[in-house]
PDB file of C-alpha atoms in Angstrom:
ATOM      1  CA  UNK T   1      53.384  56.864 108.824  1.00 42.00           C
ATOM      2  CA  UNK T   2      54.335  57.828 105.531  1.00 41.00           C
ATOM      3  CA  UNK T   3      57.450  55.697 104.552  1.00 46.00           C
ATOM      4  CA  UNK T   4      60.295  57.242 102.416  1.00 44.00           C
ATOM      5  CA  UNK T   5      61.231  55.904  98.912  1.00 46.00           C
ATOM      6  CA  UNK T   6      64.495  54.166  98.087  1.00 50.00           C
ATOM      7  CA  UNK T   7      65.701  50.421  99.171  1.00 50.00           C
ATOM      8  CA  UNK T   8      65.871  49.058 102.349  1.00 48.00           C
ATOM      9  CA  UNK T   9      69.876  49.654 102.705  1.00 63.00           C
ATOM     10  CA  UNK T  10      68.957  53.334 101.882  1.00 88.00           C
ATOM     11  CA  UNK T  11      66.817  53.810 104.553  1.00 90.00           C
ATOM     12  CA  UNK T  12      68.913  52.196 107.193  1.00 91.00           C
ATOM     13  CA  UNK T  13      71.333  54.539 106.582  1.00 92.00           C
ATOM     14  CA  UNK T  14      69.221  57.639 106.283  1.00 92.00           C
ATOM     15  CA  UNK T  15      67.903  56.521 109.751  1.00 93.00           C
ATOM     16  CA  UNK T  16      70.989  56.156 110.733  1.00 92.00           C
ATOM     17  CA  UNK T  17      72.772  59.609 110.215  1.00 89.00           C
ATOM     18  CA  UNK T  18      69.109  60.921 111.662  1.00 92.00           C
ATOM     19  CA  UNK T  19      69.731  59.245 114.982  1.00 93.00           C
ATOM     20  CA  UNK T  20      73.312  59.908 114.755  1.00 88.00           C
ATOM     21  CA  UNK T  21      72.400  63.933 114.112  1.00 86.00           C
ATOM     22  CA  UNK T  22      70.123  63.710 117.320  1.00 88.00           C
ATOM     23  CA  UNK T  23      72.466  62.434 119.474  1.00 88.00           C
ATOM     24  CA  UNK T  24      75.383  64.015 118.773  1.00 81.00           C
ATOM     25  CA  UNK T  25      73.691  67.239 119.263  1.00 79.00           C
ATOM     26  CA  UNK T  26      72.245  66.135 122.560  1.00 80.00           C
ATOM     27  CA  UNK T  27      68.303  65.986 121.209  1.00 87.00           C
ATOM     28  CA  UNK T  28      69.166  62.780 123.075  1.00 89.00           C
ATOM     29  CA  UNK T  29      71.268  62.566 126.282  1.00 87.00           C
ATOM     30  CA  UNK T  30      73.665  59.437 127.866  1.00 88.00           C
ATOM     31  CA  UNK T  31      71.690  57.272 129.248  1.00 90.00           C
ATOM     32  CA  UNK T  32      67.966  58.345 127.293  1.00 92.00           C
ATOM     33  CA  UNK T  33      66.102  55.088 126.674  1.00 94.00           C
ATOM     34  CA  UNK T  34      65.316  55.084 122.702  1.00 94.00           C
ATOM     35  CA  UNK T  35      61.355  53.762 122.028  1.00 94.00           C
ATOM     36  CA  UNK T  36      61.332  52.679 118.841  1.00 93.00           C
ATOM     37  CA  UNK T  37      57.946  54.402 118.480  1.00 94.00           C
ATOM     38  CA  UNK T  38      59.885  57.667 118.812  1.00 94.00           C
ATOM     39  CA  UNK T  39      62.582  57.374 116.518  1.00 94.00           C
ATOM     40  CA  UNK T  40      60.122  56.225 113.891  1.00 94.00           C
ATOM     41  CA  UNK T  41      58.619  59.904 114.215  1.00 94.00           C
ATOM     42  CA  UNK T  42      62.098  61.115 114.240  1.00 94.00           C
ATOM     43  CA  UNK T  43      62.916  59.103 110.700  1.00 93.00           C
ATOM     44  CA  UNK T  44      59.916  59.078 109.441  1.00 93.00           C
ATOM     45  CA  UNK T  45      59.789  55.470 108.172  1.00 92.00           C
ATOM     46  CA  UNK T  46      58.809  52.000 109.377  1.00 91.00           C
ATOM     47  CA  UNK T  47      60.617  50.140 112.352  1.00 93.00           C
ATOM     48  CA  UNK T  48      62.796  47.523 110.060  1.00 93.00           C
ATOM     49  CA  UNK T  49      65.498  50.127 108.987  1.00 93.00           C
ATOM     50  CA  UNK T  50      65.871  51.753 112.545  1.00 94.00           C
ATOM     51  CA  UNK T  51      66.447  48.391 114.028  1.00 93.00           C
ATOM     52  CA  UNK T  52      68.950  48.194 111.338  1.00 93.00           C
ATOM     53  CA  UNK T  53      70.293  51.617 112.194  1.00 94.00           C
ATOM     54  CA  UNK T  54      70.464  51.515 115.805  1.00 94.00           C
ATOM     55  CA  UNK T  55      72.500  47.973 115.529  1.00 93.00           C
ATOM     56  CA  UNK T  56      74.907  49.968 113.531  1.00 90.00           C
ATOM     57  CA  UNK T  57      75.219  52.918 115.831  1.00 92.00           C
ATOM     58  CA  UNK T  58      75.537  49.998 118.863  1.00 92.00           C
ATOM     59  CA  UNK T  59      78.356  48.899 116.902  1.00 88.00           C
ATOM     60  CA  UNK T  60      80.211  51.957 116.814  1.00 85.00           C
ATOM     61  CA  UNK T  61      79.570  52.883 120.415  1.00 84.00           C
ATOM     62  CA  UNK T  62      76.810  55.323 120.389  1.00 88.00           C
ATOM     63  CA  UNK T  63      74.025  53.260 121.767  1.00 92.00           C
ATOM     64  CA  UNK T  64      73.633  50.365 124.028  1.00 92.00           C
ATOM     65  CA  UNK T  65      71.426  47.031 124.270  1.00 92.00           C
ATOM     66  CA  UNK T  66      69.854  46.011 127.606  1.00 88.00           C
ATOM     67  CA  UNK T  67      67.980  42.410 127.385  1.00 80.00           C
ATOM     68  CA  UNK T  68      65.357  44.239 129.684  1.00 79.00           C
ATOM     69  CA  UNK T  69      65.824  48.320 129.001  1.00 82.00           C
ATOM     70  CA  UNK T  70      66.406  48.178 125.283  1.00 91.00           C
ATOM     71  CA  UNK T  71      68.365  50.345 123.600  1.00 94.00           C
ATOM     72  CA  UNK T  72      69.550  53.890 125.065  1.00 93.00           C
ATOM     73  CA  UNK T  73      72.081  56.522 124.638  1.00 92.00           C
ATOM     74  CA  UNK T  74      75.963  55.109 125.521  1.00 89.00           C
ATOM     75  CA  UNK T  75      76.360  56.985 128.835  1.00 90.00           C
ATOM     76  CA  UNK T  76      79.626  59.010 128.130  1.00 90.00           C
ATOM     77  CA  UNK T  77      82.605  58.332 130.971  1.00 91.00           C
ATOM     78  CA  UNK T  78      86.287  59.068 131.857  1.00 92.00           C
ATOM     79  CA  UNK T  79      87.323  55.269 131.202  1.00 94.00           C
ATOM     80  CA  UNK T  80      86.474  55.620 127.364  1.00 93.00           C
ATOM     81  CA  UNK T  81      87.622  59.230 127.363  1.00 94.00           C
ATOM     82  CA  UNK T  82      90.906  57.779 128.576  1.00 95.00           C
ATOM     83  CA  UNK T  83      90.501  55.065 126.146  1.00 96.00           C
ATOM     84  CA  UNK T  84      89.566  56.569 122.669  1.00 95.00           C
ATOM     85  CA  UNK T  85      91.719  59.461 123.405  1.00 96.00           C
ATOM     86  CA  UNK T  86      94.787  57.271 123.497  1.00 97.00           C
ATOM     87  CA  UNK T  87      94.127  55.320 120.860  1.00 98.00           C
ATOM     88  CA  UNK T  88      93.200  58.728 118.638  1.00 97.00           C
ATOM     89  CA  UNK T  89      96.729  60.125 119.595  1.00 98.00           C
ATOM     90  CA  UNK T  90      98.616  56.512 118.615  1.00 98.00           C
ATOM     91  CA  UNK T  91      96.344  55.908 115.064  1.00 98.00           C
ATOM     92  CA  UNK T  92      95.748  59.694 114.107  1.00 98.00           C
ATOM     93  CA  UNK T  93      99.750  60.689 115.097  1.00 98.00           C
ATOM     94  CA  UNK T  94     100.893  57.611 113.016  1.00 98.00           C
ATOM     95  CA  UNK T  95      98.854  58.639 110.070  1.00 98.00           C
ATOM     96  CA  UNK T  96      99.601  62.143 110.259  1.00 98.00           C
ATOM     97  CA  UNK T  97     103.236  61.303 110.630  1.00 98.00           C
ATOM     98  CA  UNK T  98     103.294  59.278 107.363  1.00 98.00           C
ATOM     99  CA  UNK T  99     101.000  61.572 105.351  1.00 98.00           C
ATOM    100  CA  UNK T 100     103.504  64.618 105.608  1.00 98.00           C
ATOM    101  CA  UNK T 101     106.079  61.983 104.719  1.00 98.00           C
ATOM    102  CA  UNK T 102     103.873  60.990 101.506  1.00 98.00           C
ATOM    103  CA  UNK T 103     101.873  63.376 100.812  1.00 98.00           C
ATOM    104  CA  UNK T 104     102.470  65.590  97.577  1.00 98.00           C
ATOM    105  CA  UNK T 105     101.058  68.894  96.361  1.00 98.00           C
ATOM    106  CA  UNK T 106      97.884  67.535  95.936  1.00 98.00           C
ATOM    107  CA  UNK T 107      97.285  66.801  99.794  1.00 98.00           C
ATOM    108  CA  UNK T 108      98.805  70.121 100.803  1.00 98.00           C
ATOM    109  CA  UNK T 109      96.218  71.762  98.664  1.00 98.00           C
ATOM    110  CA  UNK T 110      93.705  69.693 100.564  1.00 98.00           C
ATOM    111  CA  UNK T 111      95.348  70.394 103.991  1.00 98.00           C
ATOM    112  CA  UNK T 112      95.497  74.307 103.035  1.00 98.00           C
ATOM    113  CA  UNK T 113      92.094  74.543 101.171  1.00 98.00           C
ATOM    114  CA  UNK T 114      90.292  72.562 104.140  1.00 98.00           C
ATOM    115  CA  UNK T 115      91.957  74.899 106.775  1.00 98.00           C
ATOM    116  CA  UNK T 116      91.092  78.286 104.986  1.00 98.00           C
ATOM    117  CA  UNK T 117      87.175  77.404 105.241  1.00 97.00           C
ATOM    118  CA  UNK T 118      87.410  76.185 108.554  1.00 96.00           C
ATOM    119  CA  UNK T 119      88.744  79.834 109.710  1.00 94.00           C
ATOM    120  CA  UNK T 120      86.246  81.306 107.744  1.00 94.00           C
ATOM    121  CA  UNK T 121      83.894  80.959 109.678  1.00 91.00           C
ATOM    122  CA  UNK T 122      83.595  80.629 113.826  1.00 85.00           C
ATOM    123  CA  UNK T 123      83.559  77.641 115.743  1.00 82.00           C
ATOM    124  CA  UNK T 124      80.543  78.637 118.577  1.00 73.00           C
ATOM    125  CA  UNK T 125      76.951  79.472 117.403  1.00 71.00           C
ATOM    126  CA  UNK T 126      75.454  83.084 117.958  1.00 70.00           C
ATOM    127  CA  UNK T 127      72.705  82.129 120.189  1.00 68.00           C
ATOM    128  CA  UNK T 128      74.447  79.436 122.360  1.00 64.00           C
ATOM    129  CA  UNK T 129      77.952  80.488 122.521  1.00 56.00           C
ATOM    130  CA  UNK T 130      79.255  77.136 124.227  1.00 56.00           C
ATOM    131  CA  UNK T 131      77.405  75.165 121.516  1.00 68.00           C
ATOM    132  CA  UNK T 132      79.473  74.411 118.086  1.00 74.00           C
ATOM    133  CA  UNK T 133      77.738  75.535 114.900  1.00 84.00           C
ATOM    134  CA  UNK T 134      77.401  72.538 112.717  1.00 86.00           C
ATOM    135  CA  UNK T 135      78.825  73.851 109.601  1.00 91.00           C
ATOM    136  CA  UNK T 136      82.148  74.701 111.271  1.00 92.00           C
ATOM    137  CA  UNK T 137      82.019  70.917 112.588  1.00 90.00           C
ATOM    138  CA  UNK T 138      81.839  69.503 109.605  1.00 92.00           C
ATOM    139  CA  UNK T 139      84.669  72.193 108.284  1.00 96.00           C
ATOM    140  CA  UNK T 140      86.606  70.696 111.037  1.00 95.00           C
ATOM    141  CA  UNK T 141      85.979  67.023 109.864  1.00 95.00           C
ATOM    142  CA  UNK T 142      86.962  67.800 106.393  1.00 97.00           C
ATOM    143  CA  UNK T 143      90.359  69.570 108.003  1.00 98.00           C
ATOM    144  CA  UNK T 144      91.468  66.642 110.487  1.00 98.00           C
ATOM    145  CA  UNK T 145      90.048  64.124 107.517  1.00 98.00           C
ATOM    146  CA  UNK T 146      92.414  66.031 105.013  1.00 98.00           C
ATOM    147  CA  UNK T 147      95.906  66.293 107.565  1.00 98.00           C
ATOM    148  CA  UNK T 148      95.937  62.548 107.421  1.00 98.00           C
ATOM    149  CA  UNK T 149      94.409  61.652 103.648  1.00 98.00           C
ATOM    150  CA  UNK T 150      98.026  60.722 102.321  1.00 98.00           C
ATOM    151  CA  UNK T 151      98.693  58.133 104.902  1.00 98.00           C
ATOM    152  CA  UNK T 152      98.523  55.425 102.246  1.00 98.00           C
ATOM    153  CA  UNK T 153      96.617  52.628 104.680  1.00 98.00           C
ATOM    154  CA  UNK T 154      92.641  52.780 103.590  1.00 98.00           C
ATOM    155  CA  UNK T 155      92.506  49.865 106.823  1.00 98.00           C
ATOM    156  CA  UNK T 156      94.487  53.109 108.811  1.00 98.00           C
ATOM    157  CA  UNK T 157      92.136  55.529 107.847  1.00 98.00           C
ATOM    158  CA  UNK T 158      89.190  53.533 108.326  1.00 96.00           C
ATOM    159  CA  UNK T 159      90.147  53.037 112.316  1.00 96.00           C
ATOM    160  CA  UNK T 160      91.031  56.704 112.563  1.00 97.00           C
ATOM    161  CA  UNK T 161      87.415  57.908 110.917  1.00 94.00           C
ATOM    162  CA  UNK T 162      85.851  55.586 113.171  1.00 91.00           C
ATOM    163  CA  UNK T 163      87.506  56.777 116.479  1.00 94.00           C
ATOM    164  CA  UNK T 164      87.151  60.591 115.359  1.00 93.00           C
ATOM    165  CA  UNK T 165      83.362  59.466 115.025  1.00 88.00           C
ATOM    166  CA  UNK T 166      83.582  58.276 119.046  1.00 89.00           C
ATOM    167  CA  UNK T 167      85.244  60.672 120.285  1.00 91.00           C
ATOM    168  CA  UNK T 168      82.615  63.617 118.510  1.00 87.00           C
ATOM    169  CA  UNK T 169      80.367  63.798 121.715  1.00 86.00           C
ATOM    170  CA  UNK T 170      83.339  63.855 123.858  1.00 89.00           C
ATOM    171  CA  UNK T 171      84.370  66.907 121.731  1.00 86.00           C
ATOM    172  CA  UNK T 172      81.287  69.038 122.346  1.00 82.00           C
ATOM    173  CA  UNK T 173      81.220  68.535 125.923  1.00 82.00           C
ATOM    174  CA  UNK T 174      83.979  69.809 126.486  1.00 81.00           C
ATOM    175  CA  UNK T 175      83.756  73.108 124.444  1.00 75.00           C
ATOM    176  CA  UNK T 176      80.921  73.917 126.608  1.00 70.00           C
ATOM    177  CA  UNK T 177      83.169  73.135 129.440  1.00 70.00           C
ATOM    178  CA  UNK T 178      86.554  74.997 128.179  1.00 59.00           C
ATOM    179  CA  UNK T 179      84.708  78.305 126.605  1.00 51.00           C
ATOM    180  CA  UNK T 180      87.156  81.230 125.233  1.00 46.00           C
ATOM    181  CA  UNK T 181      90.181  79.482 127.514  1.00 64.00           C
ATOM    182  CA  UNK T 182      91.269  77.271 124.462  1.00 76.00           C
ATOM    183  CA  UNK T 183      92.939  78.505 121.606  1.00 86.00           C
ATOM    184  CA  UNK T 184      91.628  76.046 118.835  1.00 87.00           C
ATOM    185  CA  UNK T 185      92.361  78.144 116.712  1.00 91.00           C
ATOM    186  CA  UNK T 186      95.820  78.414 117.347  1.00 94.00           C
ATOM    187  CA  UNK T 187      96.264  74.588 117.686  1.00 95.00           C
ATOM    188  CA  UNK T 188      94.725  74.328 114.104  1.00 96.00           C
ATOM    189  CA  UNK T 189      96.957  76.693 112.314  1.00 97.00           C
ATOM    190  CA  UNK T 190     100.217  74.777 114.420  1.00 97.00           C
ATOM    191  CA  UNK T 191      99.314  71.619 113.230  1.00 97.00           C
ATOM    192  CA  UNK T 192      98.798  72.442 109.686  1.00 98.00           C
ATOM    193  CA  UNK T 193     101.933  74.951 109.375  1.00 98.00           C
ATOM    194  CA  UNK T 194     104.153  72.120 111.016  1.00 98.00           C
ATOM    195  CA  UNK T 195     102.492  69.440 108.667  1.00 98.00           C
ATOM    196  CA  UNK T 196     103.428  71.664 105.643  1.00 98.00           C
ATOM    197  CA  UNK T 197     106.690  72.330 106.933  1.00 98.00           C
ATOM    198  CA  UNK T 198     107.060  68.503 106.584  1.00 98.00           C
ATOM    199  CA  UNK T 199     107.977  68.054 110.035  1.00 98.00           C
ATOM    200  CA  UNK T 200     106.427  65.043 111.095  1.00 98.00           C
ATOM    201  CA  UNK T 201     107.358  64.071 114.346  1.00 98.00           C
ATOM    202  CA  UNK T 202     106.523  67.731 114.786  1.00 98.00           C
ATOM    203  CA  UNK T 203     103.150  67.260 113.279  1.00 98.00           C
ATOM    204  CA  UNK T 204     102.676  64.607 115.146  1.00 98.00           C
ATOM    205  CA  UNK T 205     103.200  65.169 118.361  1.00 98.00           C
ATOM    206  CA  UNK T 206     101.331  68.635 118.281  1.00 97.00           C
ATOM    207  CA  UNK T 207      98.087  66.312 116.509  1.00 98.00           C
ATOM    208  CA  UNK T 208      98.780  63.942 120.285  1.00 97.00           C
ATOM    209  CA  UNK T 209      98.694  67.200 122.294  1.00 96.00           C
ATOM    210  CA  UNK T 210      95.651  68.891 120.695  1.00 95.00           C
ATOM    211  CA  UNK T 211      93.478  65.709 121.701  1.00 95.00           C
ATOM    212  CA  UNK T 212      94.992  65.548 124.946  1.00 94.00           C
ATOM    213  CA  UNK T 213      93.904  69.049 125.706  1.00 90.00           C
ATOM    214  CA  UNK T 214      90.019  67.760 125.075  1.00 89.00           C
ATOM    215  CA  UNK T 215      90.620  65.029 127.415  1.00 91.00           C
ATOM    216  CA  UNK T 216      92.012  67.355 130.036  1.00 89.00           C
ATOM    217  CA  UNK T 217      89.669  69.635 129.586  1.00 84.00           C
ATOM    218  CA  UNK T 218      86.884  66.707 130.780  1.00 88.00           C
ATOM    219  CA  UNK T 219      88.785  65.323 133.492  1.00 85.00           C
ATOM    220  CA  UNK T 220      87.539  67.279 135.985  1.00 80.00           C
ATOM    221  CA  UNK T 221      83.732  67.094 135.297  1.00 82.00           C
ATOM    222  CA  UNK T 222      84.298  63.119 134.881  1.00 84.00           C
ATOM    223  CA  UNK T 223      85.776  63.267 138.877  1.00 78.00           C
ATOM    224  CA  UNK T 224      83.313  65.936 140.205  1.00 66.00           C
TER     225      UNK T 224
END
C-alpha cells in the first residue's frame, strides 16, 4: 500500500476527515463493523494514523469501541437525538443571542455573504432528490458557523462546532424523511433577517425552533 507523504499528525487527520466523509454520507451505516484492513484501502495509508483517526472520531461520537467487536459505526437513536438537540438549542441560541448583540458590520457581512451562496444553489442532489448535495452542506456550515461567529467565547464556539458536527447524520436522515414538506429555506432567510434586525431573543428562539423541527421530523421513525 502506497503510503501518503506528510507527518504522522497529517495523516491522522487526512484519515480522519476520509472516514468522517464516508460515514456521514452513509458509505458506512450505524452499526457497520470498521476492519481496519478496509479503511486502510479507503485512506490509502498504513494502520498507525487510522487507529489515530478512528480514536478521534470515537471521541466525538461517530464510532464506537467493543473489547470483542472493535470499532463500528455509532448506531444513531432517539435518546441522543433528544440529547444533542437540546443541548444545540441551549449552546447555539446562547451564542446566537450574544453575536447579534456583538456583532458589527463585519459579521453581518459574513451572516449576509454566507446566506446569499447558500440560496444559490439547492439543497437536494439531481439524481437522489432526498439526498443533500455536499456543496450546499458545506454552504450551510459556513451559514450556521457565520450566525454565531461574534459570540465572543472561542470555549462557546468550540462546544457549538462540535455538537453541529453530532448532530450532521441526524440532519440527513431526516431530509430523506421530511422531503419538499419543510421549508428550509424559509427558516434560513427568518433566522438571518431576525439576526440582522438585531433581535435576539427573536433570533434565538427561531435558531431553537429550526433544530427542533429536525428532531420532530425523526421522532416518528425512532418509535416505528
Amino acid at each position: 500500500m502506497e503510503q501518503k507523504k506528510g507527518s504522522g499528525r497529517t495523516l491522522a487527520a487526512e484519515a480522519y476527515a476520509a472516514i468522517r466523509q464516508a460515514i456521514r454520507t452513509g458509505a458506512f451505516k450505524p452499526g457497520d463493523r470498521l476492519r481496519f484492513a478496509d479503511l486502510q484501502a479507503l485512506c490509502g495509508m498504513s494502520v498507525t494514523p487510522v487507529r489515530e483517526a478512528l480514536a478521534r472520531l470515537t471521541a466525538e461520537g461517530f464510532t464506537s469501541l467493543d473489547d470483542h467487536r472493535g470499532y463500528s459505526v455509532a448506531r444513531l437513536s432517539l435518546e441522543e437525538l433528544r440529547d444533542v438537540t437540546a443541548t444545540r438549542q441551549l449552546c447555539e441560541g446562547e451564542a446566537l443571542r450574544l453575536s447579534v448583540l456583538k456583532g458589527d458590520a463585519d459579521w453581518e457581512g459574513r451572516v449576509i455573504a454566507a446566506h446569499h451562496l447558500m440560496a444559490r444553489i439547492p439543497q437536494a442532489r439531481e439524481d437522489i432528490p432526498s439526498a443533500m448535495r455536499e456543496d450546499w452542506e458545506a454552504r450551510h456550515t459556513t451559514f450556521h458557523a457565520a450566525l454565531i461567529s461574534a459570540c465572543g467565547s472561542p470555549a462557546l464556539l468550540e462546544i457549538c462546532g462540535k455538537l453541529f458536527s453530532r448532530a450532521d447524520r441526524y440532519r440527513r436522515l431526516s431530509v430523506s424523511l421530511e422531503g419538499a414538506a419543510r421549508d428550509a429555506t424559509g427558516e434560513h432567510r427568518r433566522l438571518m433577517d431576525r439576526a440582522l434586525a438585531r433581535d435576539a431573543e427573536g433570533a434565538a428562539e427561531a435558531l431553537r425552533e429550526h433544530y427542533g423541527r429536525t428532531a420532530a421530523a425523526l421522532e416518528g421513525f425512532f418509535k416505528a
